[in-house]
GROMACS .gro file of C-alpha atoms in nm:
model
  284
    1MET     CA    1   0.145  -2.360   0.131
    2ASN     CA    2  -0.135  -2.109   0.177
    3ALA     CA    3  -0.090  -1.762   0.032
    4LYS     CA    4  -0.036  -1.497   0.299
    5THR     CA    5  -0.332  -1.275   0.382
    6VAL     CA    6  -0.389  -0.978   0.613
    7GLU     CA    7  -0.709  -0.896   0.800
    8PHE     CA    8  -0.851  -0.545   0.826
    9PRO     CA    9  -1.028  -0.440   1.150
   10ASN     CA   10  -1.369  -0.506   0.994
   11GLY     CA   11  -1.278  -0.869   0.924
   12THR     CA   12  -1.208  -0.833   0.551
   13ARG     CA   13  -0.909  -1.040   0.439
   14VAL     CA   14  -0.686  -0.937   0.150
   15PRO     CA   15  -0.368  -1.082  -0.001
   16ALA     CA   16  -0.049  -0.971   0.175
   17VAL     CA   17   0.094  -0.869  -0.164
   18GLY     CA   18  -0.121  -0.644  -0.379
   19GLN     CA   19  -0.050  -0.417  -0.674
   20GLY     CA   20   0.057  -0.055  -0.675
   21THR     CA   21   0.002   0.186  -0.964
   22TRP     CA   22   0.229   0.483  -0.898
   23PHE     CA   23   0.371   0.606  -1.233
   24MET     CA   24   0.105   0.420  -1.429
   25GLY     CA   25  -0.116   0.618  -1.664
   26GLU     CA   26   0.153   0.865  -1.760
   27ARG     CA   27   0.200   0.751  -2.120
   28GLU     CA   28  -0.074   0.649  -2.359
   29SER     CA   29   0.169   0.410  -2.530
   30ALA     CA   30   0.199   0.212  -2.205
   31PHE     CA   31  -0.173   0.201  -2.129
   32ARG     CA   32  -0.244  -0.147  -2.266
   33SER     CA   33   0.064  -0.309  -2.111
   34GLU     CA   34  -0.025  -0.156  -1.773
   35VAL     CA   35  -0.383  -0.283  -1.798
   36ASN     CA   36  -0.257  -0.627  -1.892
   37ALA     CA   37  -0.014  -0.631  -1.599
   38LEU     CA   38  -0.288  -0.552  -1.348
   39GLN     CA   39  -0.515  -0.816  -1.498
   40GLN     CA   40  -0.234  -1.071  -1.486
   41GLY     CA   41  -0.177  -0.983  -1.122
   42ILE     CA   42  -0.547  -1.027  -1.041
   43ASP     CA   43  -0.543  -1.369  -1.207
   44LEU     CA   44  -0.238  -1.465  -0.996
   45GLY     CA   45  -0.405  -1.368  -0.669
   46MET     CA   46  -0.290  -1.008  -0.618
   47THR     CA   47  -0.647  -0.884  -0.601
   48LEU     CA   48  -0.580  -0.572  -0.393
   49ILE     CA   49  -0.506  -0.276  -0.621
   50ASP     CA   50  -0.391   0.059  -0.485
   51THR     CA   51  -0.414   0.386  -0.675
   52ALA     CA   52  -0.476   0.757  -0.616
   53GLU     CA   53  -0.626   1.064  -0.778
   54MET     CA   54  -0.275   1.214  -0.769
   55TYR     CA   55  -0.109   0.946  -0.982
   56ALA     CA   56  -0.073   1.088  -1.334
   57ASP     CA   57  -0.356   1.333  -1.253
   58GLY     CA   58  -0.606   1.048  -1.254
   59GLY     CA   59  -0.436   0.855  -1.532
   60ALA     CA   60  -0.355   0.562  -1.305
   61GLU     CA   61  -0.718   0.538  -1.197
   62ARG     CA   62  -0.817   0.518  -1.564
   63VAL     CA   63  -0.574   0.229  -1.611
   64VAL     CA   64  -0.723   0.055  -1.309
   65GLY     CA   65  -1.076   0.119  -1.432
   66GLU     CA   66  -0.998  -0.054  -1.759
   67ALA     CA   67  -0.818  -0.340  -1.584
   68ILE     CA   68  -1.103  -0.423  -1.346
   69ALA     CA   69  -1.384  -0.388  -1.601
   70GLY     CA   70  -1.583  -0.711  -1.590
   71ARG     CA   71  -1.398  -0.836  -1.282
   72ARG     CA   72  -1.475  -0.570  -1.023
   73ASP     CA   73  -1.613  -0.828  -0.780
   74LYS     CA   74  -1.272  -1.000  -0.767
   75VAL     CA   75  -1.084  -0.685  -0.668
   76TYR     CA   76  -1.030  -0.500  -0.341
   77LEU     CA   77  -0.997  -0.143  -0.466
   78VAL     CA   78  -0.800   0.123  -0.280
   79SER     CA   79  -0.767   0.486  -0.384
   80LYS     CA   80  -0.647   0.805  -0.217
   81VAL     CA   81  -0.769   1.162  -0.196
   82TYR     CA   82  -0.549   1.472  -0.203
   83PRO     CA   83  -0.531   1.638   0.142
   84GLN     CA   84  -0.673   1.961  -0.002
   85ASN     CA   85  -0.979   1.765  -0.117
   86ALA     CA   86  -1.028   1.572   0.206
   87GLY     CA   87  -1.322   1.762   0.351
   88GLY     CA   88  -1.676   1.875   0.276
   89ALA     CA   89  -1.804   1.911  -0.079
   90ARG     CA   90  -1.453   1.882  -0.224
   91ALA     CA   91  -1.422   1.531  -0.083
   92VAL     CA   92  -1.750   1.428  -0.242
   93LYS     CA   93  -1.647   1.574  -0.579
   94ALA     CA   94  -1.302   1.415  -0.566
   95CYS     CA   95  -1.448   1.077  -0.480
   96GLU     CA   96  -1.706   1.096  -0.756
   97GLN     CA   97  -1.437   1.186  -1.009
   98SER     CA   98  -1.227   0.890  -0.895
   99LEU     CA   99  -1.529   0.661  -0.924
  100HIS     CA  100  -1.586   0.784  -1.278
  101ARG     CA  101  -1.227   0.715  -1.378
  102LEU     CA  102  -1.235   0.377  -1.204
  103LYS     CA  103  -1.563   0.286  -1.380
  104THR     CA  104  -1.720   0.167  -1.056
  105ASP     CA  105  -1.979   0.286  -0.807
  106CYS     CA  106  -1.787   0.214  -0.487
  107ILE     CA  107  -1.426   0.221  -0.361
  108ASP     CA  108  -1.348  -0.048  -0.103
  109LEU     CA  109  -1.094   0.161   0.089
  110TYR     CA  110  -1.047   0.537   0.050
  111LEU     CA  111  -0.737   0.693   0.204
  112LEU     CA  112  -0.628   1.044   0.300
  113HIS     CA  113  -0.308   1.060   0.091
  114TRP     CA  114  -0.115   1.267   0.343
  115ARG     CA  115  -0.200   1.517   0.609
  116GLY     CA  116  -0.276   1.870   0.498
  117SER     CA  117  -0.441   2.177   0.647
  118ILE     CA  118  -0.794   2.036   0.667
  119PRO     CA  119  -0.865   1.924   1.025
  120LEU     CA  120  -0.889   1.551   1.081
  121GLU     CA  121  -1.240   1.603   1.218
  122GLU     CA  122  -1.355   1.732   0.878
  123THR     CA  123  -1.188   1.444   0.696
  124VAL     CA  124  -1.353   1.185   0.919
  125LEU     CA  125  -1.692   1.352   0.866
  126ALA     CA  126  -1.636   1.349   0.489
  127MET     CA  127  -1.540   0.982   0.495
  128GLU     CA  128  -1.852   0.898   0.696
  129LEU     CA  129  -2.066   1.094   0.452
  130LEU     CA  130  -1.916   0.902   0.159
  131GLN     CA  131  -1.982   0.575   0.341
  132LYS     CA  132  -2.344   0.662   0.405
  133ALA     CA  133  -2.381   0.753   0.037
  134GLY     CA  134  -2.243   0.411  -0.061
  135LYS     CA  135  -1.948   0.563  -0.250
  136ILE     CA  136  -1.684   0.405  -0.025
  137ARG     CA  137  -1.695   0.101   0.203
  138GLN     CA  138  -1.413   0.186   0.445
  139TRP     CA  139  -1.154   0.459   0.490
  140GLY     CA  140  -0.800   0.499   0.613
  141VAL     CA  141  -0.494   0.722   0.600
  142SER     CA  142  -0.151   0.738   0.440
  143ASN     CA  143   0.178   0.892   0.550
  144LEU     CA  144   0.059   0.959   0.905
  145ASP     CA  145   0.300   0.901   1.194
  146THR     CA  146   0.217   0.794   1.548
  147HIS     CA  147   0.145   1.144   1.678
  148ASP     CA  148  -0.102   1.195   1.391
  149LEU     CA  149  -0.271   0.863   1.468
  150ASP     CA  150  -0.290   0.950   1.836
  151GLU     CA  151  -0.471   1.268   1.736
  152LEU     CA  152  -0.696   1.083   1.493
  153TRP     CA  153  -0.793   0.837   1.768
  154GLN     CA  154  -0.926   1.129   1.975
  155VAL     CA  155  -1.155   1.242   1.692
  156GLN     CA  156  -1.511   1.111   1.703
  157GLY     CA  157  -1.523   0.824   1.454
  158GLY     CA  158  -1.144   0.830   1.409
  159GLN     CA  159  -1.103   0.478   1.544
  160LYS     CA  160  -1.283   0.346   1.235
  161CYS     CA  161  -0.960   0.400   1.039
  162MET     CA  162  -0.873   0.076   0.858
  163THR     CA  163  -0.505   0.125   0.774
  164ASP     CA  164  -0.206   0.356   0.749
  165GLN     CA  165  -0.018   0.335   0.419
  166VAL     CA  166   0.349   0.427   0.459
  167LEU     CA  167   0.685   0.375   0.292
  168TYR     CA  168   0.850   0.056   0.414
  169HIS     CA  169   1.126  -0.166   0.283
  170ALA     CA  170   1.443  -0.331   0.413
  171ALA     CA  171   1.649  -0.011   0.381
  172SER     CA  172   1.379   0.206   0.539
  173ARG     CA  173   1.281   0.052   0.873
  174GLY     CA  174   1.198   0.357   1.080
  175ILE     CA  175   0.834   0.253   1.129
  176GLU     CA  176   0.946  -0.050   1.329
  177HIS     CA  177   1.042   0.162   1.629
  178GLN     CA  178   0.701   0.316   1.708
  179LEU     CA  179   0.452   0.318   1.422
  180LEU     CA  180   0.437  -0.054   1.347
  181PRO     CA  181   0.393  -0.148   1.716
  182TRP     CA  182   0.128   0.125   1.752
  183CYS     CA  183  -0.068  -0.019   1.461
  184ARG     CA  184  -0.033  -0.372   1.595
  185ASP     CA  185  -0.156  -0.263   1.938
  186HIS     CA  186  -0.457  -0.098   1.772
  187GLU     CA  187  -0.518  -0.400   1.546
  188MET     CA  188  -0.473  -0.189   1.233
  189PRO     CA  189  -0.260  -0.321   0.945
  190ILE     CA  190   0.007  -0.125   0.762
  191MET     CA  191   0.014  -0.096   0.383
  192ALA     CA  192   0.375  -0.073   0.264
  193TYR     CA  193   0.436   0.134  -0.048
  194CYS     CA  194   0.768   0.115  -0.229
  195PRO     CA  195   0.838  -0.227  -0.072
  196LEU     CA  196   1.116  -0.277  -0.328
  197ALA     CA  197   1.251   0.076  -0.274
  198GLN     CA  198   1.112   0.156  -0.619
  199ALA     CA  199   1.085   0.531  -0.580
  200GLY     CA  200   1.422   0.619  -0.437
  201ASN     CA  201   1.792   0.567  -0.485
  202LEU     CA  202   1.789   0.263  -0.259
  203ARG     CA  203   1.635   0.019  -0.508
  204GLN     CA  204   1.972  -0.102  -0.633
  205GLU     CA  205   2.110  -0.117  -0.280
  206VAL     CA  206   1.826  -0.340  -0.163
  207LEU     CA  207   1.780  -0.572  -0.458
  208HIS     CA  208   2.148  -0.594  -0.551
  209HIS     CA  209   2.283  -0.623  -0.199
  210PRO     CA  210   2.505  -0.934  -0.170
  211ILE     CA  211   2.293  -1.081   0.111
  212MET     CA  212   1.969  -1.040  -0.085
  213GLN     CA  213   2.136  -1.194  -0.389
  214GLN     CA  214   2.274  -1.481  -0.181
  215LEU     CA  215   1.937  -1.560  -0.027
  216ALA     CA  216   1.767  -1.540  -0.366
  217ARG     CA  217   2.013  -1.786  -0.522
  218ALA     CA  218   1.972  -2.029  -0.232
  219ARG     CA  219   1.593  -2.023  -0.273
  220ASN     CA  220   1.603  -2.012  -0.654
  221VAL     CA  221   1.392  -1.696  -0.648
  222SER     CA  222   1.457  -1.330  -0.729
  223SER     CA  223   1.590  -1.075  -0.482
  224ALA     CA  224   1.264  -0.886  -0.529
  225GLN     CA  225   1.076  -1.189  -0.396
  226ILE     CA  226   1.308  -1.201  -0.096
  227ALA     CA  227   1.243  -0.831  -0.037
  228LEU     CA  228   0.866  -0.879  -0.055
  229ALA     CA  229   0.876  -1.183   0.172
  230TRP     CA  230   1.074  -0.974   0.421
  231VAL     CA  231   0.823  -0.685   0.415
  232THR     CA  232   0.529  -0.925   0.463
  233ARG     CA  233   0.698  -1.132   0.736
  234PHE     CA  234   0.459  -0.971   0.985
  235ASP     CA  235   0.094  -1.070   0.978
  236ASN     CA  236  -0.023  -0.707   0.972
  237VAL     CA  237   0.171  -0.572   0.672
  238ILE     CA  238   0.045  -0.555   0.313
  239ALA     CA  239   0.298  -0.481   0.037
  240ILE     CA  240   0.188  -0.303  -0.281
  241PRO     CA  241   0.469  -0.329  -0.538
  242LYS     CA  242   0.413  -0.184  -0.883
  243SER     CA  243   0.516  -0.383  -1.190
  244VAL     CA  244   0.435  -0.384  -1.559
  245GLN     CA  245   0.668  -0.655  -1.688
  246PRO     CA  246   0.489  -0.996  -1.696
  247ASP     CA  247   0.785  -1.178  -1.540
  248HIS     CA  248   0.798  -0.930  -1.253
  249VAL     CA  249   0.424  -0.956  -1.195
  250LYS     CA  250   0.460  -1.334  -1.172
  251GLU     CA  251   0.751  -1.299  -0.927
  252ASN     CA  252   0.556  -1.060  -0.706
  253ALA     CA  253   0.259  -1.296  -0.691
  254ALA     CA  254   0.484  -1.591  -0.605
  255ALA     CA  255   0.607  -1.398  -0.300
  256LEU     CA  256   0.263  -1.460  -0.146
  257ASN     CA  257   0.382  -1.814  -0.075
  258LEU     CA  258   0.739  -1.736   0.026
  259ARG     CA  259   0.825  -1.736   0.396
  260LEU     CA  260   1.171  -1.656   0.527
  261ASN     CA  261   1.323  -1.855   0.812
  262ALA     CA  262   1.492  -1.714   1.123
  263HIS     CA  263   1.841  -1.747   0.977
  264GLU     CA  264   1.746  -1.560   0.660
  265LEU     CA  265   1.577  -1.285   0.861
  266ALA     CA  266   1.887  -1.251   1.081
  267LEU     CA  267   2.109  -1.206   0.776
  268ILE     CA  268   1.883  -0.930   0.641
  269ASP     CA  269   1.882  -0.765   0.985
  270GLN     CA  270   2.261  -0.756   0.973
  271ALA     CA  271   2.263  -0.611   0.622
  272PHE     CA  272   1.990  -0.355   0.693
  273PRO     CA  273   1.979  -0.290   1.069
  274ALA     CA  274   1.671  -0.127   1.215
  275PRO     CA  275   1.714   0.210   1.387
  276ASN     CA  276   1.727   0.197   1.767
  277GLN     CA  277   1.540   0.524   1.813
  278LYS     CA  278   1.251   0.720   1.669
  279THR     CA  279   1.324   0.854   1.319
  280PRO     CA  280   1.121   1.084   1.092
  281LEU     CA  281   0.864   0.906   0.877
  282ASP     CA  282   1.005   0.839   0.529
  283ILE     CA  283   0.786   0.993   0.260
  284VAL     CA  284   0.849   0.988  -0.115
   0.00000   0.00000   0.00000
């Protein structure tokens, strides 16, 4: 069975399960194990790596820089800029600092981490400037809801946005009501952070839910793999779980080849029903 991939608007294809790095780079004692985990993930096909200048004040980018040294051409590299840095000279400086920590000369996809006070027009101009300078290849956004994207689409150059990275997992399905259909209509994929509910109190509820456990036993896989297969059941969603344990990295990669059937999806729908109206965008 072919591993699932997702296509960006510019035609670039990436694995539907990549690697997140939130909480990496916070402890020097964990540096080597984090580097090893990312390298293991690359070797197993999770070649998209997501990071941000915010994570551990650049510490996660340093981990990524070490992990991709000597294998940069195998990796699709995503990083994010603070909203207060997402315009003018501050955007250039922030990007250059990220590039230094990442030990590379170009970021494949550079995202506005969340919306701040800098107008979207200025952010788009900064992204275009960074593209022209060869410092980034493409750009996108994170934590923007449909009304933000509608506004972005009215900005000159705004329709060049490659993705919206948002929180999405089985217990947080609010994006399915408006945002996910909007992105599908505009042929723009979603990147799902916290696809295993890692950052909130729902992790245990999702992975330890009796239905998730039942489906995992029937497939002889982990409940985390079921959760990832659920998140990536659509052809326009990329999941970016973070893991440091070798066994968990291997499980995440194996989810690239796991497809749930209609009966399994129906059981998960019953356990974690989608909202029937617009809800506020979940942000962690």
